XYZ file of C-alpha atoms in Angstrom:
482
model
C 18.727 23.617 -2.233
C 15.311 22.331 -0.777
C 16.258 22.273 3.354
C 15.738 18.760 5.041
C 12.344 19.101 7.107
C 9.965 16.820 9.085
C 6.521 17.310 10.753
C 4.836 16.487 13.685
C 7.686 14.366 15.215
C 7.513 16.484 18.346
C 3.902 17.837 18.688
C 2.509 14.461 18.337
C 5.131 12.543 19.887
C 3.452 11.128 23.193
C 4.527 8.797 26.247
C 5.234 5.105 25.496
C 2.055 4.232 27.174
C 0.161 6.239 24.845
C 2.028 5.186 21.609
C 1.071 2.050 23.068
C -2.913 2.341 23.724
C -3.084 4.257 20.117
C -1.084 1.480 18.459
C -3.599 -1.082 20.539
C -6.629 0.697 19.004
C -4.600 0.777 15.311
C -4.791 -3.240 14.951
C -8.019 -3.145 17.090
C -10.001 -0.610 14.276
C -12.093 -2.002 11.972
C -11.012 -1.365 8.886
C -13.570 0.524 6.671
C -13.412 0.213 2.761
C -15.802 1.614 0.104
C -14.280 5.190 0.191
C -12.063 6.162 -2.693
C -8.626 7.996 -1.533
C -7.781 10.951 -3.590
C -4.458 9.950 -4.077
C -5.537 6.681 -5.416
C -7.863 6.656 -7.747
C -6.520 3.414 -9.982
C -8.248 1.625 -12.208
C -7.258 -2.025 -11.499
C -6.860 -3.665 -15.395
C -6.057 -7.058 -15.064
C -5.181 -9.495 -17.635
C -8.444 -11.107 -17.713
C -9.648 -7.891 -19.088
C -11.757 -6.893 -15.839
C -11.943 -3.028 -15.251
C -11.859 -2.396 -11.361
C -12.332 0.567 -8.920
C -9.359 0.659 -6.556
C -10.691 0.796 -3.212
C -8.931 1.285 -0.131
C -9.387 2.537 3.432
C -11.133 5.541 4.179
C -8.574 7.828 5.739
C -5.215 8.702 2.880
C -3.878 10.689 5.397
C -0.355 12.906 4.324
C 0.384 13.523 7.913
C 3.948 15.019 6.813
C 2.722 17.483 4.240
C 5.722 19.135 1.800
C 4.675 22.642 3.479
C 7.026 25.370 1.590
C 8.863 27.964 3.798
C 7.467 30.509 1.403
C 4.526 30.028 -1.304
C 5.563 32.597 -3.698
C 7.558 29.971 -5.897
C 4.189 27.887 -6.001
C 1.557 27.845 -9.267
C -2.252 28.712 -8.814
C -4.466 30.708 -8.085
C -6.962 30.932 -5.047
C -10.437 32.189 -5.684
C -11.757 35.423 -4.201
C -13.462 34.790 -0.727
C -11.618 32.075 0.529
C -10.353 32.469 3.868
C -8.649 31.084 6.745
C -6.368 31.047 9.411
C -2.726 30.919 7.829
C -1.990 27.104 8.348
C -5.048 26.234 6.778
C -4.423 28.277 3.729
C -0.960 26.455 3.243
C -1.812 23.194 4.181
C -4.753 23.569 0.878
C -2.254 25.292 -1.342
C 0.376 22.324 -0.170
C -1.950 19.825 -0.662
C -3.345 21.067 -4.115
C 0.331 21.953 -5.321
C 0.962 17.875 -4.539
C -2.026 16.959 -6.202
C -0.673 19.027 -9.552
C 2.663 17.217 -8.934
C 1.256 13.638 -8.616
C -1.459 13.896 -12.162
C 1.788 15.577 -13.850
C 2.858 12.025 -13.685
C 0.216 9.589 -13.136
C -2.428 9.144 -15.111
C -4.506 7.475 -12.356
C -4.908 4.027 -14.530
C -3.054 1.163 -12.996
C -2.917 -2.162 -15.089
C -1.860 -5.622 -13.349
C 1.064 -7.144 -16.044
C 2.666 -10.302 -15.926
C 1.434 -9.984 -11.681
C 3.168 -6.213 -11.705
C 1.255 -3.102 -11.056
C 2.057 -0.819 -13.771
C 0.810 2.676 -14.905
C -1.338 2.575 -17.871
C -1.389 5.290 -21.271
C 0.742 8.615 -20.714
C 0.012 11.354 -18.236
C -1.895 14.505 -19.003
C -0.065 18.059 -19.061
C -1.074 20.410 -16.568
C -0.283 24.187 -16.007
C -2.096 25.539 -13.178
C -4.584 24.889 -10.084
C -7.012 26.441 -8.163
C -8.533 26.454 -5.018
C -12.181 27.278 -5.266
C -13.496 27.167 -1.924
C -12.188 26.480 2.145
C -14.432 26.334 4.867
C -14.346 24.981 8.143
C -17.593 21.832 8.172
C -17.100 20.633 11.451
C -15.306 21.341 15.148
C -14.602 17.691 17.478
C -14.363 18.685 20.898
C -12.310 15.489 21.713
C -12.490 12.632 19.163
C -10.355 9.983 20.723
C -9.002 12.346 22.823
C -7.911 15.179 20.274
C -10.046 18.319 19.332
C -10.031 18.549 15.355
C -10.872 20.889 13.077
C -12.399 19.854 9.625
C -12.299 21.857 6.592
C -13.745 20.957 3.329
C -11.416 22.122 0.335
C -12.857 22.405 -3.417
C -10.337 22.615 -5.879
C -9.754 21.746 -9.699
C -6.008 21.248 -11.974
C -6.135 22.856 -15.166
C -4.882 20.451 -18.513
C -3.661 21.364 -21.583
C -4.253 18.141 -23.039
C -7.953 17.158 -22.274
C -7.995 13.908 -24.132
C -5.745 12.572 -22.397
C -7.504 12.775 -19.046
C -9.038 9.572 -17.700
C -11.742 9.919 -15.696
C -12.597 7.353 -12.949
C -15.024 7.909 -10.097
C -16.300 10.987 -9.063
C -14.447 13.031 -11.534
C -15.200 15.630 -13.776
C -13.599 17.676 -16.339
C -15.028 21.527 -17.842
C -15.362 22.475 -20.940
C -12.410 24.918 -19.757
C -10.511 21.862 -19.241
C -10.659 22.170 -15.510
C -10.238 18.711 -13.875
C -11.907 17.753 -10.717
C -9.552 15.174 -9.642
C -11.714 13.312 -7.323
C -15.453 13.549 -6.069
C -16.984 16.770 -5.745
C -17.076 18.586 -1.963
C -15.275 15.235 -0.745
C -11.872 16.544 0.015
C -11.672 17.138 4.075
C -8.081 18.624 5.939
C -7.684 18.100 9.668
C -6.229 19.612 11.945
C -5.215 19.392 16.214
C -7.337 22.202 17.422
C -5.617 21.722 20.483
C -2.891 24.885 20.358
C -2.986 28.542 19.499
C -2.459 27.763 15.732
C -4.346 24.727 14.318
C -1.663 21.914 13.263
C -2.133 20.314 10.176
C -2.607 16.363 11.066
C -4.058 14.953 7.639
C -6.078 14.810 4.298
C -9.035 12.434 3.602
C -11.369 11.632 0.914
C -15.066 10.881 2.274
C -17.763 10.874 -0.306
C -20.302 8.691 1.632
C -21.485 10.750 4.862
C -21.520 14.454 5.795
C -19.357 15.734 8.573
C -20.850 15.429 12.169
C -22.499 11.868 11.498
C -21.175 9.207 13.055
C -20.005 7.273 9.907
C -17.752 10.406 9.744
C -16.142 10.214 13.009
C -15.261 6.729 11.994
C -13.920 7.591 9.010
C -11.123 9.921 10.779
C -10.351 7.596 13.534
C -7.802 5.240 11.622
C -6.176 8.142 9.477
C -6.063 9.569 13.296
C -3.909 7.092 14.723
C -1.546 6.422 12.007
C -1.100 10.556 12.283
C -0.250 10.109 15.710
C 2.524 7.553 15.038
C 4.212 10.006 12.683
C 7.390 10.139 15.012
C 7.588 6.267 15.351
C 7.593 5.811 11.683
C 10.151 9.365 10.996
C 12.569 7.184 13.482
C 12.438 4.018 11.548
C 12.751 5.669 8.130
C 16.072 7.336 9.317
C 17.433 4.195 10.619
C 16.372 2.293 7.597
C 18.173 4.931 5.109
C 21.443 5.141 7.526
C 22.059 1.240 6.807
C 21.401 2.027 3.151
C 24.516 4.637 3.322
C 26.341 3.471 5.575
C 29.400 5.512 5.131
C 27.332 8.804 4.635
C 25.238 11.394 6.400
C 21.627 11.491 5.564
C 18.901 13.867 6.102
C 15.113 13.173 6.216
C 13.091 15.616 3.919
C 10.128 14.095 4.143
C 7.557 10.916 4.598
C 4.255 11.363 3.866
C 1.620 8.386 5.035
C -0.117 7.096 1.400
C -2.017 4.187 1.980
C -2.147 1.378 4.804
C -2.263 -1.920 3.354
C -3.640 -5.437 4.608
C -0.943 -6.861 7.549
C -0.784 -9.567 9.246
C -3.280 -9.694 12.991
C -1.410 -7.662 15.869
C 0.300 -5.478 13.294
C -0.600 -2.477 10.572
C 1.648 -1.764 8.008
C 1.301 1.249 5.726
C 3.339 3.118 2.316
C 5.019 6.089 2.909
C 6.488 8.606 0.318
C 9.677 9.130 0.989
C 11.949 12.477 0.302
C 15.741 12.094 1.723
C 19.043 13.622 1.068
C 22.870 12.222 1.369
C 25.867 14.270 2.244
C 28.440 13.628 -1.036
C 31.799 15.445 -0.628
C 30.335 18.158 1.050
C 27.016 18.528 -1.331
C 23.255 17.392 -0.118
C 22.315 14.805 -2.834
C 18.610 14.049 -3.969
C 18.022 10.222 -3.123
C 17.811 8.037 -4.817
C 19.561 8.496 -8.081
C 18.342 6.222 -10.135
C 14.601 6.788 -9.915
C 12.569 7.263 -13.134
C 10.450 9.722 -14.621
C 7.220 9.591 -12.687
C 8.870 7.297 -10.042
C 8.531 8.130 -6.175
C 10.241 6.338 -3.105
C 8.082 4.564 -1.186
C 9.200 2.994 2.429
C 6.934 -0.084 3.799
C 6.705 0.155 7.744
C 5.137 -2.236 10.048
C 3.758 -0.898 13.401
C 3.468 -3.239 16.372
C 3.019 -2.639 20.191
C 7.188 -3.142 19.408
C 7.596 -0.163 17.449
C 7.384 0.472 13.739
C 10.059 -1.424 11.334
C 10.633 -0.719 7.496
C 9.758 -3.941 5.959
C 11.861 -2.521 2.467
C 11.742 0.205 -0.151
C 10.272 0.444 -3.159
C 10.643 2.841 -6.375
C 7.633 3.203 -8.653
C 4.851 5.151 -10.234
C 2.555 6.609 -7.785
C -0.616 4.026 -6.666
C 1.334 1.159 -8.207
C 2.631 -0.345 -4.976
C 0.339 -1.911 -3.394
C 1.002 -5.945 -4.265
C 4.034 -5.072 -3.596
C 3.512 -3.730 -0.134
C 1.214 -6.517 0.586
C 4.299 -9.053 0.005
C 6.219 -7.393 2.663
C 4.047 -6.934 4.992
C 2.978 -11.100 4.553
C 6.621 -11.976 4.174
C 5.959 -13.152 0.769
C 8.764 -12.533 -1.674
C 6.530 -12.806 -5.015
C 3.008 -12.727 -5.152
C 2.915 -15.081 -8.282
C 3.576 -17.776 -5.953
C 1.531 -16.917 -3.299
C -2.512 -17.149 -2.988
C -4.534 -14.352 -1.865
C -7.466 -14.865 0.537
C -10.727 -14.122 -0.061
C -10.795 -11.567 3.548
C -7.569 -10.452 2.940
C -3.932 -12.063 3.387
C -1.205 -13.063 1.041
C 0.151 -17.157 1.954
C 2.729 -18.822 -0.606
C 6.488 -19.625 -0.601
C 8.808 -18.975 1.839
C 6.272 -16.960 3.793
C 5.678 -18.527 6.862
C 2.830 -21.019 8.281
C 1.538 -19.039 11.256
C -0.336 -16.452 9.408
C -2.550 -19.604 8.175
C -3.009 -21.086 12.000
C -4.492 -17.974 13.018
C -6.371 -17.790 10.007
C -7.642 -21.365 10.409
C -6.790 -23.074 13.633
C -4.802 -25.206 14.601
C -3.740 -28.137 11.755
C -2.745 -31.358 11.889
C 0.654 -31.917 12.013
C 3.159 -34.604 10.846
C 6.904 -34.795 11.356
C 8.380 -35.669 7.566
C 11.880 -34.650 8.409
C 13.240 -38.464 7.762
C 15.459 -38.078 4.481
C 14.888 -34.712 4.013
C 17.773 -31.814 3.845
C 18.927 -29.886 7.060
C 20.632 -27.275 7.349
C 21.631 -26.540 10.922
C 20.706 -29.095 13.994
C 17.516 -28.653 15.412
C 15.377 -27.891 12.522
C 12.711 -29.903 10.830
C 10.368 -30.365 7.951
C 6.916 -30.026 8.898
C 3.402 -31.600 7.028
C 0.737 -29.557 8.231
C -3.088 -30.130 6.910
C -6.663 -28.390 7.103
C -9.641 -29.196 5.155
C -8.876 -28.710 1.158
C -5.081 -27.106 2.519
C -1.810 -29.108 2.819
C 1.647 -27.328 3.708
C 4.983 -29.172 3.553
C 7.288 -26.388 5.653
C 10.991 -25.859 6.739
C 11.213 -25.079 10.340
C 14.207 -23.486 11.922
C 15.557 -24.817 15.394
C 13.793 -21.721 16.991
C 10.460 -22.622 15.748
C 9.624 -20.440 12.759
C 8.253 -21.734 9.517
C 8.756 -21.466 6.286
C 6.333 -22.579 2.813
C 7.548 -24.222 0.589
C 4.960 -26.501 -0.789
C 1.401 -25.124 -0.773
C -1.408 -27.049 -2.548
C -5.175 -26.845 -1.868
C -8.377 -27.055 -3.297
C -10.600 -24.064 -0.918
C -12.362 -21.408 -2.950
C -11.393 -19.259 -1.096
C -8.271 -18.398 -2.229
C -7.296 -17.028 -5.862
C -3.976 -16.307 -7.289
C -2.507 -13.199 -7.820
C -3.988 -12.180 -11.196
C -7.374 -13.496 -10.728
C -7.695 -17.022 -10.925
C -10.596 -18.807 -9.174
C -10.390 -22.129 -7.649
C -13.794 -23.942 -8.748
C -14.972 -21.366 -10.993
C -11.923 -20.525 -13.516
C -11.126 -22.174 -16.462
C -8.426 -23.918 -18.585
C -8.855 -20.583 -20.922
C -8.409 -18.116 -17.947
C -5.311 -19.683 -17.241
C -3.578 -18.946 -20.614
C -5.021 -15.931 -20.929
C -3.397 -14.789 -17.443
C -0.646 -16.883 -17.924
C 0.558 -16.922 -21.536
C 4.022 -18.930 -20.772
C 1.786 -21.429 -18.755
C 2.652 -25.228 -20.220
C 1.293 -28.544 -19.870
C 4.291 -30.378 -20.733
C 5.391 -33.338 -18.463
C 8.098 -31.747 -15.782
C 9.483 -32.717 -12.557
C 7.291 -35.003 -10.721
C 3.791 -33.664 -12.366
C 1.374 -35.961 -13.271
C -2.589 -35.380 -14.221
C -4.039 -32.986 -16.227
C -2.361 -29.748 -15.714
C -1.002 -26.663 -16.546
C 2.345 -25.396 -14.974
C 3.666 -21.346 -14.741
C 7.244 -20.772 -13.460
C 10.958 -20.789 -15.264
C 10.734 -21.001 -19.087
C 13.655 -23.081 -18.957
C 11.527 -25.997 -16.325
C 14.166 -25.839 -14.124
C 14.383 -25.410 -10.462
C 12.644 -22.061 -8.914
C 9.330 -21.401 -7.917
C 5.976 -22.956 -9.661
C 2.400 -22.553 -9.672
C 0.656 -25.426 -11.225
C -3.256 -25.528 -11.796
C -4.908 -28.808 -11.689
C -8.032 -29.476 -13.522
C -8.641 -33.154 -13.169
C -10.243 -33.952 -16.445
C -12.704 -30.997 -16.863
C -12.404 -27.473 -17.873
C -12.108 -26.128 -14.903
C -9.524 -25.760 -12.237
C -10.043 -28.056 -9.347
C -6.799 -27.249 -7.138
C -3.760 -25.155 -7.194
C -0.259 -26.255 -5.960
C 2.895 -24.443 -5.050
C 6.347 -25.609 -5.012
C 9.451 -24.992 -4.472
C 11.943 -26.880 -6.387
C 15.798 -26.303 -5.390
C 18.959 -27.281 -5.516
């Protein structure tokens, strides 16, 4: 049996002052994009046919690697001449051993269906790797207050089944059928220089600048903090999985950081790979049971100058969690019905108002609580309008707000799979929308077309308005219940 292990809950775990200043300079970053992560290079299909390059932020860190107690049981092969100090060499033969794992059962090509990230074609077969080089690029003296090491690892996976590699990016493929799984001499692991033994901290994928510029300082800075908050988010994944079994014991094996995803201002919220265990009669228990082949547990935590919180779990194919990640973190229970902005944010039903004050000021607001439902004493409906954006919300007696109508006419927002307000047309629609209708319902009127329960009855819509023309004017979201 594979024994329950963590990292860097201790070594890393500082005073609440300075969990407090890193978590301050977190949401204070800027957050750099153009750099592919290793562990996610997607192609983004959607249903309008577009072929995308997945790009996130800079720094993939895996600041909880799955280090083996002993590497005999591992595949590869390391190249002649490569060198290191012992928790370098199996932090690279950890790291490329997870890389084998993850293209064993990914194929890298994610396609948006239906509004649902979704792996695309069927994974190559792989039967060894190799680490071809390891050397140490750069030494920080104190970069944000930590010395680092930086080593630059070159490695390849070997396939049996070449055709059935796709490759995006920088990647490149032998005539040996040795796969370079990313861009070439852009694979960097860090580690706290600050102890006897360097302590592996994280991985990144920088392709852009050479170690020692400045653009490459940046680069580690974010992947640095959320490293450094390891312990915060190890507490809130146990706590999380205790109320998940409540009547059993359960054991932590591992979370690895995978990708921080757009949050809401004054918080960050990243994906973590989760490995746990459960005590059944007397046995440790591989959680969860039911995942697929090629599925992987993924937690979604939200860091604030509070602490860190698991937002929810999710169980699917390796880069394909992302929307759903987003949702969470925007308190948006289905993308479909919500409207992405053009710098970032998720707003639609039953997520709440705020996020859009901040994003726009302050609205006008009306009272239209006469005649309408209530549901305990003190709350109220809300009308609350911008330029080209008009709310109708729910507020509860303590003030918080819920969407549930949404219609607007600013280009700047788009729906989930693509659509363009002021640029997309009626043909766009159907084609991202098959089951969309323009049949009278509800209280519709105009020239329209209508996407939510086959049947028409109550649940969530999106309707697209295009006034007489081809092309669609304004968007609306509703919410009709019971």
């Amino acid at each position: 049996m594979k024994a329950p292990k963590t990292y860097f809950s201790t070594e890393l775990h500082t005073s609440r002052r300075d969990l407090r200043r890193r978590l301050k300079n977190l949401f204070a970053a800027p957050r750099r994009r153009g750099v592919l992560p290793l562990a996610c290079i997607l192609l983004l299909v959607s249903m309008l046919g577009s072929l995308v390059a997945c790009n996130t932020e800079a720094g993939q860190p895996s600041a909880t690697p799955d280090l083996p107690q002993s590497t005999q049981d591992l595949l590869g092969q390391i190249w002649e001449g490569v060198e290191g100090p012992d928790a370098v060499l199996n932090a690279a033969r950890s790291y490329v051993q997870d890389q084998y794992n993850h293209w064993s059962v990914s194929t890298g090509a994610i396609a948006l269906v239906d509004g649902v990230e979704q792996m695309v074609g069927e994974p190559a077969q792989y039967d060894d790797w190799r680490i071809e080089s390891l050397e140490l690029v750069h030494h920080y003296d104190d970069l944000d207050g930590v010395p680092l090491d930086v080593y630059r690892l070159g490695w390849r996976l070997h396939t049996t089944t070449p055709d059935k590699v796709t490759l995006a990016g920088g990647m490149d493929m032998d005539a040996d059928g040795w796969v370079l799984a990313t861009y070439p001499d852009a694979t960097y692991l860090v580690f706290d220089a600050s102890m006897e033994e360097p302590v592996y901290l994280f991985d990144t994928m920088i392709n852009d600048c050479e170690p020692g510029s400045e653009l490459f300082a940046d680069s580690l800075r974010r992947p640095l903090q959320w490293a450094f908050l390891q312990g915060e988010a190890e507490t809130a994944a146990r706590a999380f999985l205790s109320t998940q079994h409540l009547e059993q014991k359960v054991q932590l094996s591992a979370l690895t950081f995978r990708q921080e995803v757009s949050a809401p201002e004054g918080t960050a919220c990243g994906v973590y790979e989760a490995d746990y265990l459960v005590n059944m009669d007397g046995k440790w228990v591989s959680m969860p049971l039911d995942l697929a082949v090629g599925e992987r547990y993924y937690l979604v935590l939200s860091l604030s100058e509070d602490g860190a919180t698991v937002l929810g779990a999710l169980q699917t194919a390796p880069g394909a969690y992302r929307r759903e990640a987003e949702a969470l973190a925007w308190g948006v229970p289905d993308t479909d019905f919500a409207l992405l902005w053009q710098g970032g944010g998720w707003y639609g039903l039953r997520g709440t108002a705020d996020h859009l004050d901040a994003l726009l000021g302050e609205p006008e607001v009306t009272d239209i609580s006469d005649g309408a439902v209530s549901y305990q004493p003190g709350d109220r409906w809300e009308k609350r309008s911008w330029p080209d954006l008009t709310l109708e919300c729910y507020v509860s007696p303590e003030g918080e707000t819920s969407i549930w109508t949404m219609e607007t006419s600013h280009t700047g927002f788009r729906t989930n799979r693509g659509i363009l307000i002021g640029s997309s047309t009626r043909e766009d629609v159907l084609r991202a929308y098959p089951t969309a209708s323009d049949q009278l319902n509800w209280d519709l009127e105009g020239d329209f077309l209508w996407f939510g329960p086959e049947d028409g009855g109550f649940g969530y819509y999106l309707i697209f308005y295009f006034d007489g023309g081809d092309t669609v004017q304004r968007v609306q979201l509703t919410d009709y219940f019971d």
